[in-house]
Amino acid sequence: MKILVAYSGGLDTSVLLTWLRETYSADVIAYCADVGQDEELDGLEDKALQTGASKCFIGDLKESFSRDFIFPMVQAQAVYEGRYLLGTSIARPCITQGMVEVARAEGADAIAHGATGKGNDQVRFELSAASLAPEIQCIAPWRDARFRSAFPGRSEMIAYAEAHNIPVRASMKKPYSMDRNLLHISFEAGMLEDPWFDATTPENRDMYVLSVSPEDAPDRPEYVQILFETGNAVGIQCDRLGEILAAHPEVEATGERDGYTLLSPYGIMRVLNRLGGNHGIGRIDIVENRFVGMKSRGVYETPGGTILYAAHRDLETLTMDREAMHIRDSLIPKYAQLVYNGFWFAPEREAIQALVNSTQQSVSGEVRLKLYKGNVMEAGRRSPLSLYSEDVATMEGGAEDAYNQDDATGFIALNALRLKASARQSN
């Protein structure tokens, strides 16, 4: 039997890789999708081979993840339960897509993952796989009684890893789990399972990876301007852009326009993450409703995504038709729920996306933002496709031909008809 396992090099997948090989007498191939984990991938291939994998594939999905998953979701302004920007949720279909391609190329009989039977990721992986490759079996060790008997909790897994000289970041001192990609990093489990635990104290600042604490952020604000075309960010203008790009030599500008440095979606995410993290932007601590039925507590850092969502929304207010916006907005909870629950490749998500794409045709222009101490403040927007008219909106005189205030009398009277009728009926 040949099994392709989703491998991160973390605690769970390091342990289950060996367990799968022994339990199924299988040829186990490790697969890691590079969706922006950075240094977490250092030495990953050697570690997988030393742990028992016959091969290790690392798929570079950073550009695809940004372009085909993050950006369409931002266009939909999808936010789960009003707060969560879906950083882990949106990565799972991207990772599964990469896994399926390698599984087919290698002739694998099954794919396996380290998601627990209590979490959302098991659903996201397997629903995505069902949509893309219904013929491939899915193995979930955490739903196997043999695996749970051997490893009833994280402490046993940590002890096992230490006994087998498997280097992992988790420890009994810091037993929380982390999941990182270009959009965010999440922290769950361990001391965070207590919803009263304060993750903002100085003692816990070492937990965070992508951002400084707002208290430690610079005392001076920083401006950034973002250029959009049909709902997608394509360029950035800020004083420190050269410095940021120098720190990320893998990010190459694709050109210049009107003072903006043009970047690919991946480049946009890299730059915004650096800017947001420097100003302590994008930290949230929430209790959310998991698809499997329980409530869970998580701490998230989404610095670049928080900036991108704010900029995109601000430009929409200037360029998108009111009723088109309201229809799209009415679908935000459903779209976010579909992403959260693992239905990215489902027909209904694709149908909503088609509507979203239609609304984005006019969302082109520029947005200026001020970043300061954990805050993203809108500081200006303009567009050649603007629906805003100063003549219509002005409170000053001299533009009466653009808007006749007398017309409002009939408008109000007609809208009041049904209200008066209801009032008479109830009286």
Short mmCIF file of N, CA, C and O in Angstrom, two decimals, residues 113-192:
data_model
loop_
_atom_site.label_atom_id
_atom_site.label_comp_id
_atom_site.label_asym_id
_atom_site.label_seq_id
_atom_site.Cartn_x
_atom_site.Cartn_y
_atom_site.Cartn_z
N HIS A 113 -3.98 12.42 6.85
CA HIS A 113 -3.77 13.73 7.49
C HIS A 113 -3.74 13.56 9.00
O HIS A 113 -4.22 12.56 9.54
N GLY A 114 -3.19 14.56 9.67
CA GLY A 114 -3.07 14.51 11.12
C GLY A 114 -4.11 15.32 11.85
O GLY A 114 -3.95 15.62 13.04
N ALA A 115 -5.20 15.66 11.18
CA ALA A 115 -6.27 16.41 11.84
C ALA A 115 -6.99 15.52 12.85
O ALA A 115 -7.24 14.35 12.58
N THR A 116 -7.34 16.10 13.97
CA THR A 116 -8.00 15.31 15.01
C THR A 116 -9.48 15.11 14.70
O THR A 116 -10.06 15.82 13.88
N GLY A 117 -10.06 14.15 15.40
CA GLY A 117 -11.49 13.88 15.23
C GLY A 117 -12.38 14.90 15.88
O GLY A 117 -13.61 14.82 15.78
N LYS A 118 -11.77 15.87 16.55
CA LYS A 118 -12.56 16.93 17.19
C LYS A 118 -12.53 18.24 16.41
O LYS A 118 -13.22 19.19 16.79
N GLY A 119 -11.73 18.30 15.35
CA GLY A 119 -11.50 19.57 14.69
C GLY A 119 -12.21 19.72 13.36
O GLY A 119 -12.86 18.80 12.85
N ASN A 120 -12.04 20.91 12.79
CA ASN A 120 -12.62 21.22 11.49
C ASN A 120 -11.76 20.71 10.33
O ASN A 120 -12.29 20.42 9.25
N ASP A 121 -10.45 20.61 10.53
CA ASP A 121 -9.57 20.32 9.41
C ASP A 121 -9.82 18.95 8.79
O ASP A 121 -9.65 18.77 7.59
N GLN A 122 -10.21 17.97 9.59
CA GLN A 122 -10.53 16.67 9.03
C GLN A 122 -11.63 16.77 7.99
O GLN A 122 -11.58 16.14 6.93
N VAL A 123 -12.61 17.62 8.27
CA VAL A 123 -13.72 17.81 7.34
C VAL A 123 -13.24 18.54 6.09
O VAL A 123 -13.57 18.15 4.96
N ARG A 124 -12.44 19.56 6.28
CA ARG A 124 -11.96 20.36 5.14
C ARG A 124 -11.10 19.52 4.20
O ARG A 124 -11.27 19.58 2.98
N PHE A 125 -10.17 18.75 4.76
CA PHE A 125 -9.32 17.90 3.93
C PHE A 125 -10.16 16.89 3.14
O PHE A 125 -9.99 16.72 1.94
N GLU A 126 -11.04 16.23 3.84
CA GLU A 126 -11.74 15.10 3.22
C GLU A 126 -12.84 15.54 2.26
O GLU A 126 -13.09 14.88 1.25
N LEU A 127 -13.52 16.65 2.55
CA LEU A 127 -14.51 17.15 1.60
C LEU A 127 -13.82 17.68 0.35
O LEU A 127 -14.33 17.50 -0.77
N SER A 128 -12.67 18.31 0.51
CA SER A 128 -11.93 18.79 -0.66
C SER A 128 -11.44 17.61 -1.49
O SER A 128 -11.54 17.61 -2.73
N ALA A 129 -10.93 16.57 -0.82
CA ALA A 129 -10.47 15.38 -1.54
C ALA A 129 -11.63 14.69 -2.26
O ALA A 129 -11.47 14.21 -3.39
N ALA A 130 -12.79 14.66 -1.62
CA ALA A 130 -13.95 14.03 -2.24
C ALA A 130 -14.35 14.78 -3.51
O ALA A 130 -14.79 14.16 -4.49
N SER A 131 -14.20 16.09 -3.48
CA SER A 131 -14.56 16.89 -4.65
C SER A 131 -13.56 16.74 -5.78
O SER A 131 -13.92 16.79 -6.96
N LEU A 132 -12.28 16.55 -5.44
CA LEU A 132 -11.23 16.53 -6.44
C LEU A 132 -10.84 15.14 -6.90
O LEU A 132 -10.46 14.95 -8.05
N ALA A 133 -10.90 14.16 -5.99
CA ALA A 133 -10.45 12.80 -6.32
C ALA A 133 -11.26 11.78 -5.53
O ALA A 133 -10.77 11.19 -4.56
N PRO A 134 -12.50 11.56 -5.91
CA PRO A 134 -13.36 10.65 -5.13
C PRO A 134 -12.85 9.22 -5.09
O PRO A 134 -13.27 8.44 -4.23
N GLU A 135 -11.92 8.86 -5.98
CA GLU A 135 -11.42 7.49 -6.03
C GLU A 135 -10.32 7.22 -5.00
O GLU A 135 -9.96 6.06 -4.75
N ILE A 136 -9.75 8.28 -4.40
CA ILE A 136 -8.64 8.11 -3.46
C ILE A 136 -9.17 8.02 -2.03
O ILE A 136 -9.96 8.85 -1.59
N GLN A 137 -8.69 7.01 -1.30
CA GLN A 137 -9.10 6.79 0.08
C GLN A 137 -8.47 7.84 1.00
O GLN A 137 -7.36 8.31 0.76
N CYS A 138 -9.18 8.22 2.06
CA CYS A 138 -8.64 9.12 3.08
C CYS A 138 -8.45 8.36 4.39
O CYS A 138 -9.36 7.63 4.83
N ILE A 139 -7.29 8.51 5.00
CA ILE A 139 -6.99 7.87 6.29
C ILE A 139 -6.80 8.96 7.33
O ILE A 139 -6.02 9.89 7.14
N ALA A 140 -7.53 8.83 8.44
CA ALA A 140 -7.46 9.81 9.52
C ALA A 140 -7.08 9.07 10.81
O ALA A 140 -7.95 8.55 11.51
N PRO A 141 -5.78 8.97 11.12
CA PRO A 141 -5.35 8.20 12.30
C PRO A 141 -6.03 8.62 13.60
O PRO A 141 -6.28 7.77 14.46
N TRP A 142 -6.32 9.90 13.76
CA TRP A 142 -6.95 10.33 15.00
C TRP A 142 -8.36 9.75 15.18
O TRP A 142 -8.90 9.77 16.28
N ARG A 143 -8.94 9.25 14.11
CA ARG A 143 -10.25 8.59 14.22
C ARG A 143 -10.11 7.07 14.29
O ARG A 143 -11.10 6.35 14.19
N ASP A 144 -8.88 6.60 14.45
CA ASP A 144 -8.59 5.18 14.58
C ASP A 144 -8.32 4.89 16.05
O ASP A 144 -7.40 5.48 16.65
N ALA A 145 -9.09 3.95 16.65
CA ALA A 145 -8.94 3.66 18.07
C ALA A 145 -7.54 3.18 18.41
O ALA A 145 -7.05 3.43 19.52
N ARG A 146 -6.86 2.51 17.47
CA ARG A 146 -5.50 2.03 17.74
C ARG A 146 -4.54 3.20 17.95
O ARG A 146 -3.68 3.16 18.83
N PHE A 147 -4.70 4.24 17.15
CA PHE A 147 -3.84 5.41 17.28
C PHE A 147 -4.14 6.17 18.57
O PHE A 147 -3.21 6.55 19.30
N ARG A 148 -5.40 6.33 18.89
CA ARG A 148 -5.78 7.06 20.11
C ARG A 148 -5.36 6.30 21.36
O ARG A 148 -5.04 6.90 22.38
N SER A 149 -5.36 4.97 21.27
CA SER A 149 -4.93 4.17 22.41
C SER A 149 -3.44 4.37 22.67
O SER A 149 -3.00 4.46 23.83
N ALA A 150 -2.67 4.46 21.61
CA ALA A 150 -1.23 4.67 21.76
C ALA A 150 -0.90 6.10 22.15
O ALA A 150 0.07 6.35 22.87
N PHE A 151 -1.73 7.03 21.68
CA PHE A 151 -1.46 8.46 21.92
C PHE A 151 -2.74 9.15 22.38
O PHE A 151 -3.39 9.86 21.61
N PRO A 152 -3.12 8.95 23.64
CA PRO A 152 -4.37 9.54 24.13
C PRO A 152 -4.33 11.07 24.23
O PRO A 152 -5.37 11.72 24.33
N GLY A 153 -3.15 11.66 24.22
CA GLY A 153 -3.06 13.11 24.33
C GLY A 153 -1.73 13.62 23.81
O GLY A 153 -0.84 12.85 23.42
N ARG A 154 -1.59 14.93 23.82
CA ARG A 154 -0.37 15.55 23.28
C ARG A 154 0.84 15.22 24.15
O ARG A 154 1.96 15.12 23.63
N SER A 155 0.65 15.03 25.45
CA SER A 155 1.80 14.74 26.31
C SER A 155 2.45 13.42 25.92
O SER A 155 3.69 13.31 25.91
N GLU A 156 1.63 12.41 25.57
CA GLU A 156 2.18 11.13 25.15
C GLU A 156 2.91 11.25 23.81
O GLU A 156 3.94 10.60 23.59
N MET A 157 2.38 12.09 22.93
CA MET A 157 3.03 12.30 21.63
C MET A 157 4.36 13.02 21.81
O MET A 157 5.35 12.70 21.14
N ILE A 158 4.40 14.00 22.69
CA ILE A 158 5.65 14.71 22.96
C ILE A 158 6.69 13.76 23.52
O ILE A 158 7.86 13.77 23.12
N ALA A 159 6.26 12.89 24.45
CA ALA A 159 7.18 11.92 25.04
C ALA A 159 7.69 10.95 23.97
O ALA A 159 8.88 10.59 23.95
N TYR A 160 6.80 10.53 23.08
CA TYR A 160 7.17 9.61 22.00
C TYR A 160 8.20 10.28 21.08
O TYR A 160 9.19 9.66 20.69
N ALA A 161 7.94 11.53 20.74
CA ALA A 161 8.87 12.24 19.85
C ALA A 161 10.23 12.39 20.50
O ALA A 161 11.27 12.21 19.86
N GLU A 162 10.25 12.70 21.80
CA GLU A 162 11.52 12.85 22.50
C GLU A 162 12.26 11.52 22.56
O GLU A 162 13.49 11.46 22.37
N ALA A 163 11.52 10.42 22.80
CA ALA A 163 12.14 9.10 22.88
C ALA A 163 12.72 8.65 21.55
O ALA A 163 13.68 7.87 21.51
N HIS A 164 12.12 9.11 20.45
CA HIS A 164 12.57 8.72 19.12
C HIS A 164 13.42 9.80 18.45
O HIS A 164 13.66 9.76 17.24
N ASN A 165 13.85 10.78 19.23
CA ASN A 165 14.72 11.86 18.73
C ASN A 165 14.12 12.59 17.54
O ASN A 165 14.81 12.95 16.59
N ILE A 166 12.79 12.79 17.58
CA ILE A 166 12.11 13.55 16.55
C ILE A 166 12.01 14.99 17.04
O ILE A 166 11.31 15.27 18.02
N PRO A 167 12.69 15.94 16.42
CA PRO A 167 12.64 17.32 16.89
C PRO A 167 11.31 17.99 16.56
O PRO A 167 10.91 18.07 15.40
N VAL A 168 10.61 18.43 17.58
CA VAL A 168 9.36 19.16 17.39
C VAL A 168 9.35 20.36 18.30
O VAL A 168 10.04 20.39 19.32
N ARG A 169 8.56 21.37 17.93
CA ARG A 169 8.53 22.61 18.71
C ARG A 169 7.70 22.50 19.97
O ARG A 169 7.92 23.20 20.94
N ALA A 170 6.68 21.63 19.94
CA ALA A 170 5.80 21.51 21.10
C ALA A 170 6.58 20.97 22.30
O ALA A 170 7.51 20.19 22.16
N SER A 171 6.19 21.38 23.48
CA SER A 171 6.80 20.90 24.70
C SER A 171 5.76 20.92 25.80
O SER A 171 4.67 21.46 25.63
N MET A 172 6.09 20.33 26.93
CA MET A 172 5.14 20.36 28.03
C MET A 172 4.98 21.78 28.56
O MET A 172 3.97 22.13 29.12
N LYS A 173 6.02 22.62 28.37
CA LYS A 173 5.93 24.00 28.82
C LYS A 173 5.05 24.81 27.89
O LYS A 173 4.30 25.69 28.33
N LYS A 174 5.17 24.58 26.58
CA LYS A 174 4.38 25.29 25.59
C LYS A 174 3.66 24.27 24.71
O LYS A 174 4.07 24.00 23.58
N PRO A 175 2.59 23.68 25.21
CA PRO A 175 1.95 22.60 24.48
C PRO A 175 0.94 23.06 23.43
O PRO A 175 0.30 22.22 22.80
N TYR A 176 0.79 24.38 23.23
CA TYR A 176 -0.19 24.84 22.24
C TYR A 176 0.28 24.48 20.84
O TYR A 176 1.47 24.32 20.57
N SER A 177 -0.68 24.35 19.93
CA SER A 177 -0.36 24.03 18.54
C SER A 177 -0.39 25.30 17.72
O SER A 177 -1.10 26.26 18.04
N MET A 178 0.39 25.31 16.63
CA MET A 178 0.45 26.46 15.74
C MET A 178 0.22 26.00 14.31
O MET A 178 0.63 24.91 13.92
N ASP A 179 -0.44 26.84 13.53
CA ASP A 179 -0.60 26.58 12.10
C ASP A 179 -0.36 27.89 11.38
O ASP A 179 -1.05 28.88 11.62
N ARG A 180 0.63 27.88 10.47
CA ARG A 180 1.05 29.12 9.83
C ARG A 180 0.93 29.03 8.32
O ARG A 180 1.20 27.99 7.72
N ASN A 181 0.52 30.13 7.71
CA ASN A 181 0.56 30.27 6.27
C ASN A 181 0.65 31.76 5.93
O ASN A 181 0.81 32.60 6.82
N LEU A 182 0.54 32.08 4.65
CA LEU A 182 0.68 33.47 4.22
C LEU A 182 -0.38 34.40 4.80
O LEU A 182 -0.14 35.60 4.97
N LEU A 183 -1.55 33.86 5.09
CA LEU A 183 -2.63 34.72 5.58
C LEU A 183 -2.59 34.91 7.08
O LEU A 183 -2.92 36.00 7.57
N HIS A 184 -2.16 33.88 7.82
CA HIS A 184 -2.19 34.04 9.28
C HIS A 184 -1.37 32.96 9.97
O HIS A 184 -0.77 32.09 9.34
N ILE A 185 -1.36 33.05 11.30
CA ILE A 185 -0.91 31.95 12.14
C ILE A 185 -1.92 31.80 13.26
O ILE A 185 -2.44 32.80 13.79
N SER A 186 -2.23 30.54 13.59
CA SER A 186 -3.21 30.28 14.65
C SER A 186 -2.52 29.58 15.81
O SER A 186 -1.53 28.85 15.64
N PHE A 187 -3.06 29.80 17.01
CA PHE A 187 -2.58 29.14 18.23
C PHE A 187 -3.79 28.54 18.93
O PHE A 187 -4.78 29.23 19.19
N GLU A 188 -3.69 27.26 19.23
CA GLU A 188 -4.78 26.56 19.90
C GLU A 188 -4.21 25.55 20.88
O GLU A 188 -3.03 25.23 20.83
N ALA A 189 -5.08 25.03 21.73
CA ALA A 189 -4.77 23.94 22.67
C ALA A 189 -3.88 24.43 23.81
O ALA A 189 -3.56 25.62 23.93
N GLY A 190 -3.48 23.49 24.67
CA GLY A 190 -2.67 23.82 25.82
C GLY A 190 -3.37 24.81 26.74
O GLY A 190 -4.56 24.68 27.02
N MET A 191 -2.63 25.80 27.21
CA MET A 191 -3.18 26.77 28.16
C MET A 191 -4.30 27.59 27.54
O MET A 191 -5.12 28.20 28.23
N LEU A 192 -4.35 27.63 26.17
CA LEU A 192 -5.38 28.41 25.49
C LEU A 192 -6.76 27.76 25.57
O LEU A 192 -7.75 28.38 25.19
#
